[in-house]
Coordinates of C-alpha atoms and ligand atoms in Angstrom, one line a residue:
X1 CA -13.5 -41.6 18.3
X2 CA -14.4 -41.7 14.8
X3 CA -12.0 -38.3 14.3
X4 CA -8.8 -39.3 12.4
X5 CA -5.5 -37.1 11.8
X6 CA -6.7 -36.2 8.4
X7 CA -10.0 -34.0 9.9
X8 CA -9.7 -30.4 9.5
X9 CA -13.1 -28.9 9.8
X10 CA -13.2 -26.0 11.8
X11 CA -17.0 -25.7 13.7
X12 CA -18.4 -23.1 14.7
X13 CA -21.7 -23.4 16.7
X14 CA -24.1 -21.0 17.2
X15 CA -26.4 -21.4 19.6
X16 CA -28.9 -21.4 22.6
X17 CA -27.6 -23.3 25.1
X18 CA -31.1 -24.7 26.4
X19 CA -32.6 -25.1 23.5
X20 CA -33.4 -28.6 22.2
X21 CA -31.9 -28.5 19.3
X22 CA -28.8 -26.8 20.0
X23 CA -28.3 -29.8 22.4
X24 CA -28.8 -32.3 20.2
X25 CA -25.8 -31.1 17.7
X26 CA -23.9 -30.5 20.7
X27 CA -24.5 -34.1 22.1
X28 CA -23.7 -35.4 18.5
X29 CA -20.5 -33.8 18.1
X30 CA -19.6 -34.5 22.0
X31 CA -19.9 -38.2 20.8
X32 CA -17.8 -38.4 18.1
X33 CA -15.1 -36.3 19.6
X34 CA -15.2 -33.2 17.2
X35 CA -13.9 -30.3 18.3
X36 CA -15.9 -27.2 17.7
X37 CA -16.0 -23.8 19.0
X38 CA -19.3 -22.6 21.0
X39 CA -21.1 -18.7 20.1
X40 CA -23.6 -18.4 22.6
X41 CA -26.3 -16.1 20.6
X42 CA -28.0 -13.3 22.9
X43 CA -31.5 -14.5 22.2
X44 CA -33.4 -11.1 22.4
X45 CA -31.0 -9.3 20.0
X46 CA -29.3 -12.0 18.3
X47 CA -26.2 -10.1 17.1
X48 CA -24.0 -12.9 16.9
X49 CA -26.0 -14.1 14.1
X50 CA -26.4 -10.9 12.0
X51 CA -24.6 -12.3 9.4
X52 CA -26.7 -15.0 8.7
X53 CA -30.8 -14.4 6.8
X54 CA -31.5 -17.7 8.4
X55 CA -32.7 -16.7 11.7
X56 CA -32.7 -19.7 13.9
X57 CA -30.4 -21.4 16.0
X58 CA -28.8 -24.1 16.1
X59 CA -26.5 -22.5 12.8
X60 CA -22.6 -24.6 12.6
X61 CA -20.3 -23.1 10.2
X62 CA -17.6 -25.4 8.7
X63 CA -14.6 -24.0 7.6
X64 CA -12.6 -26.7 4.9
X65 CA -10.7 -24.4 3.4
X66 CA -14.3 -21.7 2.3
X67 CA -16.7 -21.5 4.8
X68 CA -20.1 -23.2 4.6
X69 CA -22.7 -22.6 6.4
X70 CA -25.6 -25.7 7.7
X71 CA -28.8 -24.8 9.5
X72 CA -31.3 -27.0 11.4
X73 CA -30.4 -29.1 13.7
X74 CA -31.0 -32.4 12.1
X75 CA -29.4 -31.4 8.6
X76 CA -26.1 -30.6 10.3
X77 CA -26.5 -33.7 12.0
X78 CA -27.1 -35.8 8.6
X79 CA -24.3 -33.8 6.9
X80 CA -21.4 -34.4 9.5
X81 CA -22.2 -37.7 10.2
X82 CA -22.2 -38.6 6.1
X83 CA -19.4 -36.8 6.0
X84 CA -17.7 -38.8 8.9
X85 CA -18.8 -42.0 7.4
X86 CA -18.0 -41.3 3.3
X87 CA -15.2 -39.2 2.3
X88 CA -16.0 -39.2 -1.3
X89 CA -17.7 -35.8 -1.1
X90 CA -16.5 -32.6 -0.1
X91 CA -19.0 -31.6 3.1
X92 CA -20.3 -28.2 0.3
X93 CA -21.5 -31.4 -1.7
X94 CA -22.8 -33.0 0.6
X95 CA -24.8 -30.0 2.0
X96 CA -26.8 -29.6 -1.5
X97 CA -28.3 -33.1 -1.0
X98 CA -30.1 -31.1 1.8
X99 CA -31.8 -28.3 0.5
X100 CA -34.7 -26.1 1.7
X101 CA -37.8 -25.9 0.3
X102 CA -40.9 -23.5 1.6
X103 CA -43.9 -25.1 2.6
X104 CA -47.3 -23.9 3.9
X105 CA -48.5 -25.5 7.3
X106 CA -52.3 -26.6 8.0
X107 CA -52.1 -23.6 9.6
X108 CA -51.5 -21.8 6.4
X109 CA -47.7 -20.7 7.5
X110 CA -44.9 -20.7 5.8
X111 CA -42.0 -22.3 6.5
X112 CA -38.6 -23.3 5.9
X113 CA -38.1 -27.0 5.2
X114 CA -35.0 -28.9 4.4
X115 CA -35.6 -32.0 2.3
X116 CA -33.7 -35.6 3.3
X117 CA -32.9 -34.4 6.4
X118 CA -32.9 -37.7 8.4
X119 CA -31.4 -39.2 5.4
X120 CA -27.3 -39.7 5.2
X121 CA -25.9 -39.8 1.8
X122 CA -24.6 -43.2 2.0
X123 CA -23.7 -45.9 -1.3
X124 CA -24.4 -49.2 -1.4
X125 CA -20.9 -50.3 0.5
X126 CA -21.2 -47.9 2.8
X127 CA -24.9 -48.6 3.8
X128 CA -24.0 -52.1 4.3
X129 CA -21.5 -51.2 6.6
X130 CA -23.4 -49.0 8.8
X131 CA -26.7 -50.2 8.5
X132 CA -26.3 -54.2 7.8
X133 CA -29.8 -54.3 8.3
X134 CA -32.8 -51.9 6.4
X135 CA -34.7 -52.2 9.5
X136 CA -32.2 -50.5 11.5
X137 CA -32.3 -47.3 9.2
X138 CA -35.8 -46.9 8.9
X139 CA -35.8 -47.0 13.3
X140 CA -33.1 -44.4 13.5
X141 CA -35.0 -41.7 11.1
X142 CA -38.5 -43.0 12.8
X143 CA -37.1 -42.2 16.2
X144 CA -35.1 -38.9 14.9
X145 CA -38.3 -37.4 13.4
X146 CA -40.0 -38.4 16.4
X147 CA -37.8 -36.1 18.7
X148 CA -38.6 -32.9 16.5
X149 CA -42.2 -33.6 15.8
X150 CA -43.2 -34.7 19.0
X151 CA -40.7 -34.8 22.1
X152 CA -39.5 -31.4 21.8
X153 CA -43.1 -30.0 21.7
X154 CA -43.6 -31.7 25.7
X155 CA -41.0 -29.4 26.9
X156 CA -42.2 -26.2 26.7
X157 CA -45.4 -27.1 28.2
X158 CA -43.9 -29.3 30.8
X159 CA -41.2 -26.8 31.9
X160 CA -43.6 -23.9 32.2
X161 CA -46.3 -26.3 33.9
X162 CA -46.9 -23.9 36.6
X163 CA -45.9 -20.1 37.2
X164 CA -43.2 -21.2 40.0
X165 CA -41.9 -23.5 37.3
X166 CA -41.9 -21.2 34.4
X167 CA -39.7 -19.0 37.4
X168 CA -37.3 -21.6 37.4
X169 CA -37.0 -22.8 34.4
X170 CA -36.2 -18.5 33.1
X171 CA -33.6 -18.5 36.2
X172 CA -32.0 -21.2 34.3
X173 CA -32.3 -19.7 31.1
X174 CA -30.8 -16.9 31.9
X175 CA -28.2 -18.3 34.4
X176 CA -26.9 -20.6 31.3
X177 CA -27.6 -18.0 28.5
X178 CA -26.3 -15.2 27.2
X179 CA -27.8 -12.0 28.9
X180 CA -26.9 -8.4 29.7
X181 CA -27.5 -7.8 33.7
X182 CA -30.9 -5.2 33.1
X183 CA -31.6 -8.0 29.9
X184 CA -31.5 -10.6 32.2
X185 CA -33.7 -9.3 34.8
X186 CA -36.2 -8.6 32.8
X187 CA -36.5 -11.9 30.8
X188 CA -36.7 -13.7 33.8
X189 CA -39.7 -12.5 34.9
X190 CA -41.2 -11.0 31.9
X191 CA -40.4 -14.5 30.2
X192 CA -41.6 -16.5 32.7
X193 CA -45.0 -14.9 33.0
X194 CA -44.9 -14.6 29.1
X195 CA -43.7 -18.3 28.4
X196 CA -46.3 -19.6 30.6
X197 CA -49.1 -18.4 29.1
X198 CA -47.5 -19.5 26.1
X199 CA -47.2 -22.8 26.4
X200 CA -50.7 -23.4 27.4
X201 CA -51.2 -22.6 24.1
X202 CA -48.7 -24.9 22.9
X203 CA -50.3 -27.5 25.3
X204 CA -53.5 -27.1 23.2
X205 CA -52.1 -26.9 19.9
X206 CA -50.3 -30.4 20.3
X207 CA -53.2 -31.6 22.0
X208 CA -51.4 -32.5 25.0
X209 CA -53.6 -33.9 28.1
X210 CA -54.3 -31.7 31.3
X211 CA -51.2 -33.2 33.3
X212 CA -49.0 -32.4 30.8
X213 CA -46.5 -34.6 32.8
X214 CA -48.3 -37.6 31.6
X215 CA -47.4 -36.8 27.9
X216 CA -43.9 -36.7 29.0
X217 CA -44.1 -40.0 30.9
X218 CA -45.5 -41.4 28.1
X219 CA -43.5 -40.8 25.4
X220 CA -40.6 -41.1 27.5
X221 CA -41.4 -45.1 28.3
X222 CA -42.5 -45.7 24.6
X223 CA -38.7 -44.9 24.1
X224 CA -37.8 -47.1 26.7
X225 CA -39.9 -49.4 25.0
X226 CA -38.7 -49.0 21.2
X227 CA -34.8 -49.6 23.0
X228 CA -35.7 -52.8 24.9
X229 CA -34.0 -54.6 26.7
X230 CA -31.5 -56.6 24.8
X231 CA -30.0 -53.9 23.5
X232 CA -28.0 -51.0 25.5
X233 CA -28.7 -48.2 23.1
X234 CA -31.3 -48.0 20.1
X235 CA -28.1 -48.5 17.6
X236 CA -26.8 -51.4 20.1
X237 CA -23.9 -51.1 21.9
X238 CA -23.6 -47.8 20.8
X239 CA -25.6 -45.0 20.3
X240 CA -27.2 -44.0 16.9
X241 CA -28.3 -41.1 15.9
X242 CA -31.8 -41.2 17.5
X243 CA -30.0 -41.9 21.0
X244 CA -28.2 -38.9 20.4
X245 CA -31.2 -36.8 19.4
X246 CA -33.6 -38.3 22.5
X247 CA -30.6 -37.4 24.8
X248 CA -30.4 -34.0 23.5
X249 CA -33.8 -33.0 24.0
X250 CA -34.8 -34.8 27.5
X251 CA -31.0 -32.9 28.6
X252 CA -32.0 -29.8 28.1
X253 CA -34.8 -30.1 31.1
X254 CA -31.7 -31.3 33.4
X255 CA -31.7 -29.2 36.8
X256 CA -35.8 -28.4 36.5
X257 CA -38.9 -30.1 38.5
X258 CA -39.7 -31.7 35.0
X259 CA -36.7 -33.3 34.8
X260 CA -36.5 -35.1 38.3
X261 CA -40.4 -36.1 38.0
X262 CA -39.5 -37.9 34.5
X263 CA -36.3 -39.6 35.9
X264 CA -38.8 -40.9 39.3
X265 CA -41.9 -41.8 37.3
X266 CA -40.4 -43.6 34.3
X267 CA -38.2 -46.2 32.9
X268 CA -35.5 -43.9 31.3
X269 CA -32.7 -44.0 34.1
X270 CA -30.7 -46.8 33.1
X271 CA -30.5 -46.0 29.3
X272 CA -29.9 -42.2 30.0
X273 CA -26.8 -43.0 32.3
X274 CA -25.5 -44.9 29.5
X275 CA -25.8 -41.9 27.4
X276 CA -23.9 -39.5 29.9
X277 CA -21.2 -42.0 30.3
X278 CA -20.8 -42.5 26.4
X279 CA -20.8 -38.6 25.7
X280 CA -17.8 -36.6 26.2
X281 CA -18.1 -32.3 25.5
X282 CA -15.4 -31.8 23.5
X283 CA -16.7 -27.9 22.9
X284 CA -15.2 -25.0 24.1
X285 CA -17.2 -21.6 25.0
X286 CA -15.4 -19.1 22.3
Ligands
GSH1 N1 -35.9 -27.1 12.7 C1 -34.9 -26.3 13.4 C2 -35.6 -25.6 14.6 C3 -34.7 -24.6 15.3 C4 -35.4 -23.6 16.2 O1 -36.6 -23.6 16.2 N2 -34.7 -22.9 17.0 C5 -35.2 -21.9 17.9 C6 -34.6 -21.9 19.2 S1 -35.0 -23.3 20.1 C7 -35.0 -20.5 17.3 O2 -33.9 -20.2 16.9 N3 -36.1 -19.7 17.2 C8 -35.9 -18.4 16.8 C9 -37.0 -18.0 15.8 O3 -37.7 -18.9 15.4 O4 -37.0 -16.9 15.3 C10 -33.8 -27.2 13.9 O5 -34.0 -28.4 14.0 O6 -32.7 -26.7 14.1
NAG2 C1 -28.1 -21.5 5.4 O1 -28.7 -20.2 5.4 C2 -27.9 -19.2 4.8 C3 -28.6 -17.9 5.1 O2 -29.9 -17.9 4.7 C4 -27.7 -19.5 3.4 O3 -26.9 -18.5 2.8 C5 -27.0 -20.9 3.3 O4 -26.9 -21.3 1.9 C6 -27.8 -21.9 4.0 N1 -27.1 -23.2 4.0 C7 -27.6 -24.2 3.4 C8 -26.6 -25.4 3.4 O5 -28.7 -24.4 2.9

């Protein structure tokens, strides 16, 4: 484990348990053996993170000493890991190499965006050391962007496929969530009917074809395929960062009809049992 004696961040993560990118951090930290402490957030009134005007989960506070707080997924991901691999820079400095900046969408939204964020704040030395290769880098933030912009968006629509699925997949929700009783009741159903009319919608907006499963297949092989086969994991005998990130995601549909349909009509097995035997959870439910 890359954790030495001299690591005293306290984490703290707030999150979703089934969401995507929740997992991912989780799956990242699991692998390289850092403790943290887990907030499950109540996701209809999401007191736990009041304190915070970022409103989205996953949100890890760090606690060196003052507190910081990181947000998105893939920044807190970039920060730790620099952080693991260069100790020249205090994790607040670190942080600042990552900062947000609004933009409008084609749709003429706006959003939060946080610049660099597949990007680890590496020196020459250390670059050599991790990435003896350029090649390698540019793969890992191809393959990590390639898990938020596009793998994510085939869950929704493939988890809430059909309304006995959307069922399920709310049963889970809730089962692993954080939900009053009453709360809990009524997301299930109110969600399920809700979520699958909403990810039809999603389905269009991504463009996703009419068996949405055959997205899914798809992108799942062309992982398989960017791996290969002389290599166990996309960063070689061990995971990188886009392992981590894939495995993340494609967990989260674990236990649901999507899930076992992807594992029977693709390639993905083998490389996804080497994930689960390489990942340790080394969180605890606070
Ligand atoms: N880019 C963010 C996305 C996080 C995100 O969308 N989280 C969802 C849960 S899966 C959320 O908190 N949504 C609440 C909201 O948008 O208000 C990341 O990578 O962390
Ligand atoms: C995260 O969001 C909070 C609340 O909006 C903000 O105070 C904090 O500076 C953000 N953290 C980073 C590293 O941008």
């Amino acid at each position: 484990s890359d954790v030495d004696t001299e690591w005293s961040l306290q984490l703290t993560l707030y999150q979703y348990k089934t969401c995507p990118f929740c997992s991912k951090v989780r799956a990242f930290l699991d692998y390289h053996g850092l403790p943290y402490e887990i907030v499950e957030v109540n996701p209809i009134m999401r007191k736990e993170i009041k304190f915070s005007s970022y409103r989205k989960v996953p949100i890890l506070l760090a606690n060196a000493g003052s507190p910081l707080q990181l947000n998105d997924s893939s920044v807190i991901i970039s920060a730790i890991k620099t952080y693991l691999i260069s100790r020249r820079n205090s994790l607040e400095e670190i942080v600042s190499f990552y900062p947000p900046v609004k933009t409008v969408t084609e749709q003429g939204k706006e959003v939060l965006e946080y610049e660099n964020k597949y990007w680890l704040m590496l020196d020459e030395k250390e670059t050599k050391r991790v990435y003896p290769v350029k090649e390698v880098r540019v793969e890992e933030m191809k393959w990590r962007k390639w898990a938020d912009d596009w793998l994510v968006h085939l869950i929704s629509p493939n988890v809430y496929r059909t309304p006995k699925e959307a069922l399920a997949s709310f049963d889970y929700i809730v089962r692993e969530g954080k939900f009053g009783t009453l709360e809990g009741l009524f997301a299930k159903y109110v969600g399920a009917v809700a979520m699958f009319f909403v990810s039809k919608r999603l389905k269009k907006r991504h463009q996703l074809r009419d068996d949405v499963r055959e997205d899914l297949y798809e992108a799942v092989n062309e992982w398989v395929k960017a791996v290969g086969k002389n290599r166990l994991f996309m960063g070689g005998n061990q995971p990188n960062l886009a392992d981590l990130a894939v495995y993340g995601v494609l967990r989260v549909m674990e236990g649901l009809e999507a899930f076992d349909d992807m594992m029977v009509h693709t390639n993905i097995q083998p490389w996804y049992q080497r994930m689960e035997e390489v990942i340790q959870k080394t969180g605890v439910a606070f």
